Coordinates of C-alpha atoms and ligand atoms in Angstrom, one line a residue:
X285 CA -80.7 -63.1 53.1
X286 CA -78.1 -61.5 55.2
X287 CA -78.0 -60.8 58.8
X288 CA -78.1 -57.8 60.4
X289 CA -74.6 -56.9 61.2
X290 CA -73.7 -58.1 57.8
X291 CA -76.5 -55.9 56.2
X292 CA -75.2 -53.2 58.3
X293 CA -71.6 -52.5 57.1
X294 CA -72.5 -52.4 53.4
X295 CA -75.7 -51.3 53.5
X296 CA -76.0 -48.1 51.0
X297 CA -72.4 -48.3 49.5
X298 CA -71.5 -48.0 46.2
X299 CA -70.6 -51.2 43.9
X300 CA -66.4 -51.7 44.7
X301 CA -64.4 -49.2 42.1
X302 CA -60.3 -49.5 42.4
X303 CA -58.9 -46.3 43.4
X304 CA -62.4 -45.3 45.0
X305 CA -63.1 -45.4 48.9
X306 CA -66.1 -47.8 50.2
X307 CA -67.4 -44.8 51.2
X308 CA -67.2 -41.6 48.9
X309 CA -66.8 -38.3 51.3
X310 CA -69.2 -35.8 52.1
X311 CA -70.8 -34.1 48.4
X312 CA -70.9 -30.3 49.4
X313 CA -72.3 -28.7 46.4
X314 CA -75.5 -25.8 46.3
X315 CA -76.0 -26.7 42.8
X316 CA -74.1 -29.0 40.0
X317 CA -73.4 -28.3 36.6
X318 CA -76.5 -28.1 34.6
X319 CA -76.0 -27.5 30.8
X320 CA -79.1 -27.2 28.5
X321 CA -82.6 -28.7 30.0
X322 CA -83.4 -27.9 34.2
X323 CA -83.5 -31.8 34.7
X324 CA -81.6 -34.9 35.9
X325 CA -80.7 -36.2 39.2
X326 CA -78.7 -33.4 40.6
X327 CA -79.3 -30.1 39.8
X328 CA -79.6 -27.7 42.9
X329 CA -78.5 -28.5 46.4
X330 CA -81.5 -28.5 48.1
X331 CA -83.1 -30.7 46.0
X332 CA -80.7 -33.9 46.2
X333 CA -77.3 -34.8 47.2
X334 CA -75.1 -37.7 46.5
X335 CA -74.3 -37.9 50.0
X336 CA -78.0 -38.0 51.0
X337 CA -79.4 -40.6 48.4
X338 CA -76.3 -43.1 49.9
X339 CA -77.4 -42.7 53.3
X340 CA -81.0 -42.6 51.7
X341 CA -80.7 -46.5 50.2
X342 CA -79.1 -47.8 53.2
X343 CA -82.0 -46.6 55.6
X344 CA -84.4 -48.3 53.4
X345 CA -82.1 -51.5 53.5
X346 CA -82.3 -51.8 57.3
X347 CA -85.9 -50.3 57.5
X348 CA -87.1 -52.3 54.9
X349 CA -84.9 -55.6 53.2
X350 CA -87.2 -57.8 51.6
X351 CA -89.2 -55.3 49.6
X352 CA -88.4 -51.5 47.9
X353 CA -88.6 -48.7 50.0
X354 CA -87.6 -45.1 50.0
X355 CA -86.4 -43.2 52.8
X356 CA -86.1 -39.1 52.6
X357 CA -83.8 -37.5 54.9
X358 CA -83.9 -34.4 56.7
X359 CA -82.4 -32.0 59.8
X360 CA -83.6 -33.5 62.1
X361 CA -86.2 -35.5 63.3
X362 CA -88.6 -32.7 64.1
X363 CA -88.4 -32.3 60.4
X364 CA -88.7 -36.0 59.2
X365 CA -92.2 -35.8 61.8
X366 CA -93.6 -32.4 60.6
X367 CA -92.7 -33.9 56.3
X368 CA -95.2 -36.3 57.2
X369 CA -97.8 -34.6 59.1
X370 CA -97.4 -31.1 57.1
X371 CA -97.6 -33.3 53.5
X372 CA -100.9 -35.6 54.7
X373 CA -103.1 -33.9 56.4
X374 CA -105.4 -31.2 55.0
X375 CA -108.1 -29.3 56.5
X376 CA -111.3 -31.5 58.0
X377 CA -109.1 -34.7 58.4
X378 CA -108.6 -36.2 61.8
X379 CA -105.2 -37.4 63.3
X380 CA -104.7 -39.4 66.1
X381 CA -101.5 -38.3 67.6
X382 CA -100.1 -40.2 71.2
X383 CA -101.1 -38.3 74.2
X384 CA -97.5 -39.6 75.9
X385 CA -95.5 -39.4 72.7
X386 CA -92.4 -36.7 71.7
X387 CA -92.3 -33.4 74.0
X388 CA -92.9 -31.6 70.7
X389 CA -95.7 -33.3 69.3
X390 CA -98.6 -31.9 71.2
X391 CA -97.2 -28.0 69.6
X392 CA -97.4 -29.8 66.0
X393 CA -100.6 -30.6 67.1
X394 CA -101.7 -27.4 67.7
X395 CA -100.2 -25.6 64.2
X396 CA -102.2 -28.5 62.9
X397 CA -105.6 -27.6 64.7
X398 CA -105.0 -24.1 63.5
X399 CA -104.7 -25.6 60.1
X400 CA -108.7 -26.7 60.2
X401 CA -107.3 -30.6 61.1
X402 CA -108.6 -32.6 63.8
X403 CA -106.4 -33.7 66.5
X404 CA -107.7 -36.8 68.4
X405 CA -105.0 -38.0 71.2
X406 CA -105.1 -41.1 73.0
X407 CA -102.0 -43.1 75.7
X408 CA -100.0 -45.7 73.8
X409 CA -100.7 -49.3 74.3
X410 CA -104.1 -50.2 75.8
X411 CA -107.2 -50.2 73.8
X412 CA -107.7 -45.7 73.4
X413 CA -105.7 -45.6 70.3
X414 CA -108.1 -48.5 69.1
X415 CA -111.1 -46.4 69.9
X416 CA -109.8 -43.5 68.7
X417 CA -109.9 -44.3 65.3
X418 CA -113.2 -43.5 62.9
X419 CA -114.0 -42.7 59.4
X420 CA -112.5 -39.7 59.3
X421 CA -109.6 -40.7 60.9
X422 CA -107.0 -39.4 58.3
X423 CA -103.8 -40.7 60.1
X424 CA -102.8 -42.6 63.2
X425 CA -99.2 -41.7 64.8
X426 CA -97.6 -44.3 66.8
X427 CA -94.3 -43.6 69.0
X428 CA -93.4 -47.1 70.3
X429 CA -91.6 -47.6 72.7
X430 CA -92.8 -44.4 73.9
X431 CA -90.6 -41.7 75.1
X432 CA -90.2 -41.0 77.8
X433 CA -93.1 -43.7 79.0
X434 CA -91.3 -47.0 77.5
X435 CA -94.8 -48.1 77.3
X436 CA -95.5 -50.4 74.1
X437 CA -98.9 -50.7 71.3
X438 CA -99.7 -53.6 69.0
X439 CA -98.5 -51.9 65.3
X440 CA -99.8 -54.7 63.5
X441 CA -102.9 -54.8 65.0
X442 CA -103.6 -51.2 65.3
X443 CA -102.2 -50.6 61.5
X444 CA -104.8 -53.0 60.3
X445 CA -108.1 -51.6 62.1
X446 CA -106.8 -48.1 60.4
X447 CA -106.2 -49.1 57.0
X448 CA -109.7 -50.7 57.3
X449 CA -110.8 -47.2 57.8
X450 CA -108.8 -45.8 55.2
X451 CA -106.1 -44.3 57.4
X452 CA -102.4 -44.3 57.0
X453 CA -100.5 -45.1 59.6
X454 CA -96.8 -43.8 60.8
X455 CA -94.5 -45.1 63.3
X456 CA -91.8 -42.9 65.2
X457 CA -89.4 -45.9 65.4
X458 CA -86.3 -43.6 66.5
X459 CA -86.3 -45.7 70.2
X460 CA -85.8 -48.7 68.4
X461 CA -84.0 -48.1 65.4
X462 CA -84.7 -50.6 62.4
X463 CA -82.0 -52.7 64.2
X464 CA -85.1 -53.3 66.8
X465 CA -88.0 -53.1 64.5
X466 CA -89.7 -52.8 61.6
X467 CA -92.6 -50.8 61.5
X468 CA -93.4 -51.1 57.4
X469 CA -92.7 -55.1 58.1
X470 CA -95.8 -54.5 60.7
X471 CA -98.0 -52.9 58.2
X472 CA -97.2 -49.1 58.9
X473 CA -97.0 -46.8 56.1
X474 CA -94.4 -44.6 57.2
X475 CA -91.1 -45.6 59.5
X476 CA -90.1 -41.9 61.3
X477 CA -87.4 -41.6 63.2
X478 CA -85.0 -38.9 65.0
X479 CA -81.2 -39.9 63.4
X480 CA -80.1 -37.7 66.2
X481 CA -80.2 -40.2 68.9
X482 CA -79.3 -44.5 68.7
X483 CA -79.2 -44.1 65.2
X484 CA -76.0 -42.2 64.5
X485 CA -75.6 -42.8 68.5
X486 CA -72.4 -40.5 68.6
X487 CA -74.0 -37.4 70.2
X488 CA -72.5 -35.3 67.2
X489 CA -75.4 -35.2 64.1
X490 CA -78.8 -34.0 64.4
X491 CA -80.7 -36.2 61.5
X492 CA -84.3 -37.5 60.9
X493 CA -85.5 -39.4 58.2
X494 CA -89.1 -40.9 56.9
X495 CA -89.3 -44.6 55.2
X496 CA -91.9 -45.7 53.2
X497 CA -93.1 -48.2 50.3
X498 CA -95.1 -46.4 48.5
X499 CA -93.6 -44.4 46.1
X500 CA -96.3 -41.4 46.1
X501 CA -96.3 -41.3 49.4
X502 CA -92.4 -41.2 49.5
X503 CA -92.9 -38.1 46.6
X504 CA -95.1 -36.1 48.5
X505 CA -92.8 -36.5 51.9
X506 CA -89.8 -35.6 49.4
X507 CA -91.8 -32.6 48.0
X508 CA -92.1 -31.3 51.3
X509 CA -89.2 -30.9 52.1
X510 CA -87.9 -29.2 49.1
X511 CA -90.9 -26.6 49.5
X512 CA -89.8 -26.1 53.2
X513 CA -85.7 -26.6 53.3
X514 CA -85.4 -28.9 56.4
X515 CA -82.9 -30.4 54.4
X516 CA -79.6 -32.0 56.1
X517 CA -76.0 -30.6 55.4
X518 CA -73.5 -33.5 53.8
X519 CA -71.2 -33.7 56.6
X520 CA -74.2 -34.5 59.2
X521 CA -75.6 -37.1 56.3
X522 CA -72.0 -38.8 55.6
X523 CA -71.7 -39.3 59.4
X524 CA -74.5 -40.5 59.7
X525 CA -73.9 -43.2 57.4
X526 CA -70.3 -44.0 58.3
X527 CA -72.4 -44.4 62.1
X528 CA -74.3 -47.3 60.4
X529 CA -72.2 -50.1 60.5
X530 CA -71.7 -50.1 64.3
X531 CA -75.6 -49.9 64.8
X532 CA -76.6 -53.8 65.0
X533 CA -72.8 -53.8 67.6
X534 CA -74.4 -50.8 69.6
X535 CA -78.1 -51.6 69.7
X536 CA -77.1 -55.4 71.3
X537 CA -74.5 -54.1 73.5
X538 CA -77.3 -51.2 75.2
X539 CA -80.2 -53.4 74.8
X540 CA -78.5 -56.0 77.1
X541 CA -76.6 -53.7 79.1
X542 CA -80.3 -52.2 79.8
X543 CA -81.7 -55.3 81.3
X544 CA -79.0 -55.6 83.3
X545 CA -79.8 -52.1 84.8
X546 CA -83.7 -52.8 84.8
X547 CA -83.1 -55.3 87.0
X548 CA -80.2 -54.3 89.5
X549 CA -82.6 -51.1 89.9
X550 CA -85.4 -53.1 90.6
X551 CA -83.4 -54.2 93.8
X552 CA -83.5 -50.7 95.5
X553 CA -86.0 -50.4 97.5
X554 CA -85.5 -46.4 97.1
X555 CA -86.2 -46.8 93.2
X556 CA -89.7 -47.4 91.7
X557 CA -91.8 -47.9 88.3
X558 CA -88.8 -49.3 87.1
X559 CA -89.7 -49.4 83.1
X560 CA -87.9 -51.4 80.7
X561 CA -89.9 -53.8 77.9
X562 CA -87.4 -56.5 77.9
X563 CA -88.2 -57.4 81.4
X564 CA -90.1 -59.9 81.6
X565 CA -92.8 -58.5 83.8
X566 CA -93.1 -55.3 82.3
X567 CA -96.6 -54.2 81.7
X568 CA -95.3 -53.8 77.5
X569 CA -93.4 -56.6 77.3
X570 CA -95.8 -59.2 76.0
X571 CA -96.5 -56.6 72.9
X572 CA -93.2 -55.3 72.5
X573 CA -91.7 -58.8 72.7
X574 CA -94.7 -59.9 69.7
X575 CA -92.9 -56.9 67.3
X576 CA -89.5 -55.7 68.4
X577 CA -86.2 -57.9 66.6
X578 CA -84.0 -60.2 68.7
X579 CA -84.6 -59.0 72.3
X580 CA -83.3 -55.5 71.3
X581 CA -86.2 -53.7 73.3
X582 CA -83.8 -50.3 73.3
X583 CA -81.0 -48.5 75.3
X584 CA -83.4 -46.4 77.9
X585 CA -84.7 -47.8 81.3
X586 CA -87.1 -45.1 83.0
X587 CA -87.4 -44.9 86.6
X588 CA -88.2 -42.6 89.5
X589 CA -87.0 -41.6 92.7
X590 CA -88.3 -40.3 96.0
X591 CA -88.4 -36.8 94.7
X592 CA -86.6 -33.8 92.9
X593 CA -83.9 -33.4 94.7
X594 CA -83.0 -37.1 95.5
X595 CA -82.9 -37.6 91.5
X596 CA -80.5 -34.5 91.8
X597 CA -78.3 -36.2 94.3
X598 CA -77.9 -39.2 92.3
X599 CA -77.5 -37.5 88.6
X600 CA -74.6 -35.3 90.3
X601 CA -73.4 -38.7 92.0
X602 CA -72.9 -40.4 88.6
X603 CA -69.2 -40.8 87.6
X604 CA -69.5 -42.6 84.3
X605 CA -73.1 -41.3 83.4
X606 CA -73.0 -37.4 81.9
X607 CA -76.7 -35.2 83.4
X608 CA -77.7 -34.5 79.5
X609 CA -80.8 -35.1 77.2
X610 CA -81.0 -36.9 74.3
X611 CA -80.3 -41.0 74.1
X612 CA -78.5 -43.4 72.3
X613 CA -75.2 -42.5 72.5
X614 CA -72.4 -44.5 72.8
X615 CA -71.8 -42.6 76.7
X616 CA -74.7 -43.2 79.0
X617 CA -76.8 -40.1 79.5
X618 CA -79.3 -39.5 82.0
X619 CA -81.8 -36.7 83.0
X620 CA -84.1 -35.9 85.5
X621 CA -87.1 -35.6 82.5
X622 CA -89.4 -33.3 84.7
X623 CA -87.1 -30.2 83.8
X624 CA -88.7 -29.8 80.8
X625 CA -91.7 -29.0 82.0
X626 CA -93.2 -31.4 78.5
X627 CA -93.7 -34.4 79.9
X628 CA -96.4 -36.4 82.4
X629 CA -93.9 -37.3 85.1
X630 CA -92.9 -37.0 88.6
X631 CA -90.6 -34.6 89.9
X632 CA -88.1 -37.7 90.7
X633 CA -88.4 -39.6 87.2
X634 CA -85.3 -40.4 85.7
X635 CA -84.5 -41.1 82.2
X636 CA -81.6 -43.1 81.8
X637 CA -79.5 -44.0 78.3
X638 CA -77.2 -46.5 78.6
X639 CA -74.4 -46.4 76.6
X640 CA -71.6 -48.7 75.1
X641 CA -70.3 -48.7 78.4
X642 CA -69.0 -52.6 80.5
X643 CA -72.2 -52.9 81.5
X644 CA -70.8 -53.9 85.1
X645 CA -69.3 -50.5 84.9
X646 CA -72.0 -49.0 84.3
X647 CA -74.5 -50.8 87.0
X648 CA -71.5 -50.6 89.9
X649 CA -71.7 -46.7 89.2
X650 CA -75.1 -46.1 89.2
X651 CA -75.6 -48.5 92.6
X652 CA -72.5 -46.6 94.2
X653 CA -74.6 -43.2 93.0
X654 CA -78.2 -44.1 94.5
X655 CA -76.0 -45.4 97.5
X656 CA -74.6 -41.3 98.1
X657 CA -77.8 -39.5 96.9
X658 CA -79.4 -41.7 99.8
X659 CA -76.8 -41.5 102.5
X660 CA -77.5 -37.4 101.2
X661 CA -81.1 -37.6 102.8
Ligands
LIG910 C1 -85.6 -36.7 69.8 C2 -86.9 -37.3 69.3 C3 -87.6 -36.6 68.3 C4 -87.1 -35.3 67.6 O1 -85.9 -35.5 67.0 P1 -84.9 -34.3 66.7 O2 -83.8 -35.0 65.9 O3 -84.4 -33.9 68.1 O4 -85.6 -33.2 66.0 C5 -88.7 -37.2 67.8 N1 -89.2 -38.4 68.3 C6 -88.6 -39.0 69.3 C7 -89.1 -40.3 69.9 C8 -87.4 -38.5 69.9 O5 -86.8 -39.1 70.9

């Protein structure tokens, strides 16, 4: 059994072949050469792709290495989500979604009410996704850590109380990444995740991708996205992979680099709700610390200030932090999330990405920022 870093920068290659890269280019091809019988592993573009089933097998190697999985990629993760949704559910089945999950969930949830499905939503972590689940429950959606929340539920135990209902359970795991947990290690049927952000973490490829175990499961999630095209192009896929093998590098530097943050924020007196689940005394930290992988509890610390436009002051303030959505990326992002208009939050949250950044860098310019957007009062 390898580690991760080691798992990392093979995972998904090709066995060695003299004269042949490690990793074969981008495939770009809308259909291959198909003599006699419509069958085989490659036959039309928007079925399968070289490039694809690579990146393909080494998702499922760092989502899932001690047993067979199967990942299916797509656009993005919007299109990874709806696979899974769109291919489970039929009319009269319940899902319980997250009330605080992805900005775009609750408008999946209502194409899916429109559908004849039930929509149940309940906060991650406490004990409402719990009670939310019945007999009819069809499938429970987790999103943990929570975006923009950062707040944390049990997987294990909350996959368990739905199987015993007969429910499947999926995991948006794109906070994370499979460098920071394993959802189908936790008992969740389906790992989700965006590719777009820590992922790929270069702020150049929108990606999502669905693992899972079972192999039907993985065939229907496959079919669906044939039927609907939400397919990746080649080049976004062969980034993607050639991103891998700096993940476990990335994920350790921003998880610890986060901390550090969490904490030298927590000694403003100007800064509140501070949210981070590696510290210590987070409300999420006991769970998160019981499932996520090696004290990588994520690259985003979420925090608020006194109002709109002191967030402003101190987003325009930042030197070495760009005002942008998204997270992940190697260069520290941060946004004042109540633009949106999507989430729950006050008019002064923050959501801050840290980046691969010297994480003394990094803090010195965002103390020297809250300093002006104070002085600005
Ligand atoms: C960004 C994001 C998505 C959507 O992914 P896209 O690649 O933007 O479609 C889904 N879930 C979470 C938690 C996200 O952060």
């Amino acid at each position: 059994m390898t580690g991760d870093g080691t798992r990392a920068v093979r995972a998904g290659l090709p066995e060695p072949e003299r004269y042949e890269p490690a990793l074969p280019g981008p495939v770009f091809a809308a259909h291959y050469h198909l003599p006699g019988e419509a069958s085989g592993p490659f036959t039309y573009g928007r079925d399968a792709n070289p490039t694809w089933s690579r990146l393909e097998e080494a998702i499922s190697e760092l989502e899932s290495p001690d047993a067979d999985a199967e990942t299916v990629v797509f656009a993005s993760g919007m299109g990874a989500i709806a696979a899974v949704l769109l291919s489970q559910l039929r009319q009269g089945d319940t899902a319980v979604l997250p009330s605080d999950g992805y900005q775009l969930l609750p408008a999946l949830a209502e194409r899916l009410r429109s559908f004849g499905v039930r929509v149940r939503t309940a906060p991650t972590g406490g004990d409402a996704q719990l009670t939310a689940l019945d007999d009819t429950t069809g499938l429970l959606w987790l999103e943990t850590p929570s975006n923009p929340g950062l707040d944390v539920c049990d997987i294990r135990g909350l996959a368990e109380a739905a199987h015993a209902r007969g429910a499947l359970v999926a995991v948006d795991n794109t906070l994370a990444t499979p460098i920071g947990q394993r959802p189908l290690e936790l008992g969740a049927d389906f790992s989700v995740a965006s590719g777009t952000k820590a992922l790929t973490g270069h702020g150049d490829v929108l990606l999502g991708y669905v693992t899972c175990r079972d192999p039907e499961l993985a065939a229907a999630v496959r079919g669906w996205r044939k039927t609907v095209g939400a397919i990746p192009g080649p080049m976004e896929a062969w980034l993607a992979h050639r991103s891998l093998a700096t993940l476990p590098l990335r994920v350790d530097r921003q998880a610890r680099t986060a901390l550090a943050l969490a904490g030298a924020l927590r000694d403003r007196p100007e800064v509140t709700g501070v949210r981070h689940p590696g510290l210590p005394d987070d409300p999420a930290h006991p769970v998160a610390a019981g499932q996520m992988r090696g004290g990588r509890f994520g690259c985003v610390v979420s925090f608020t200030l006194p109002g709109k436009e002191h967030a402003e002051r101190f987003l325009t303030a930042l030197r070495l932090v760009d005002d942008a959505t998204s997270f992940g990326g190697v260069r520290s992002t941060a946004e004042r999330r109540g633009r949106w208009g999507g989430d729950a939050v006050a008019e002064g949250f923050i959501r801050f990405s840290v980046g691969a950044e010297d994480p003394d860098d990094l803090v010195a310019d965002v103390l020297r920022a809250l300093d002006e957007a104070r002085d600005g009062d």
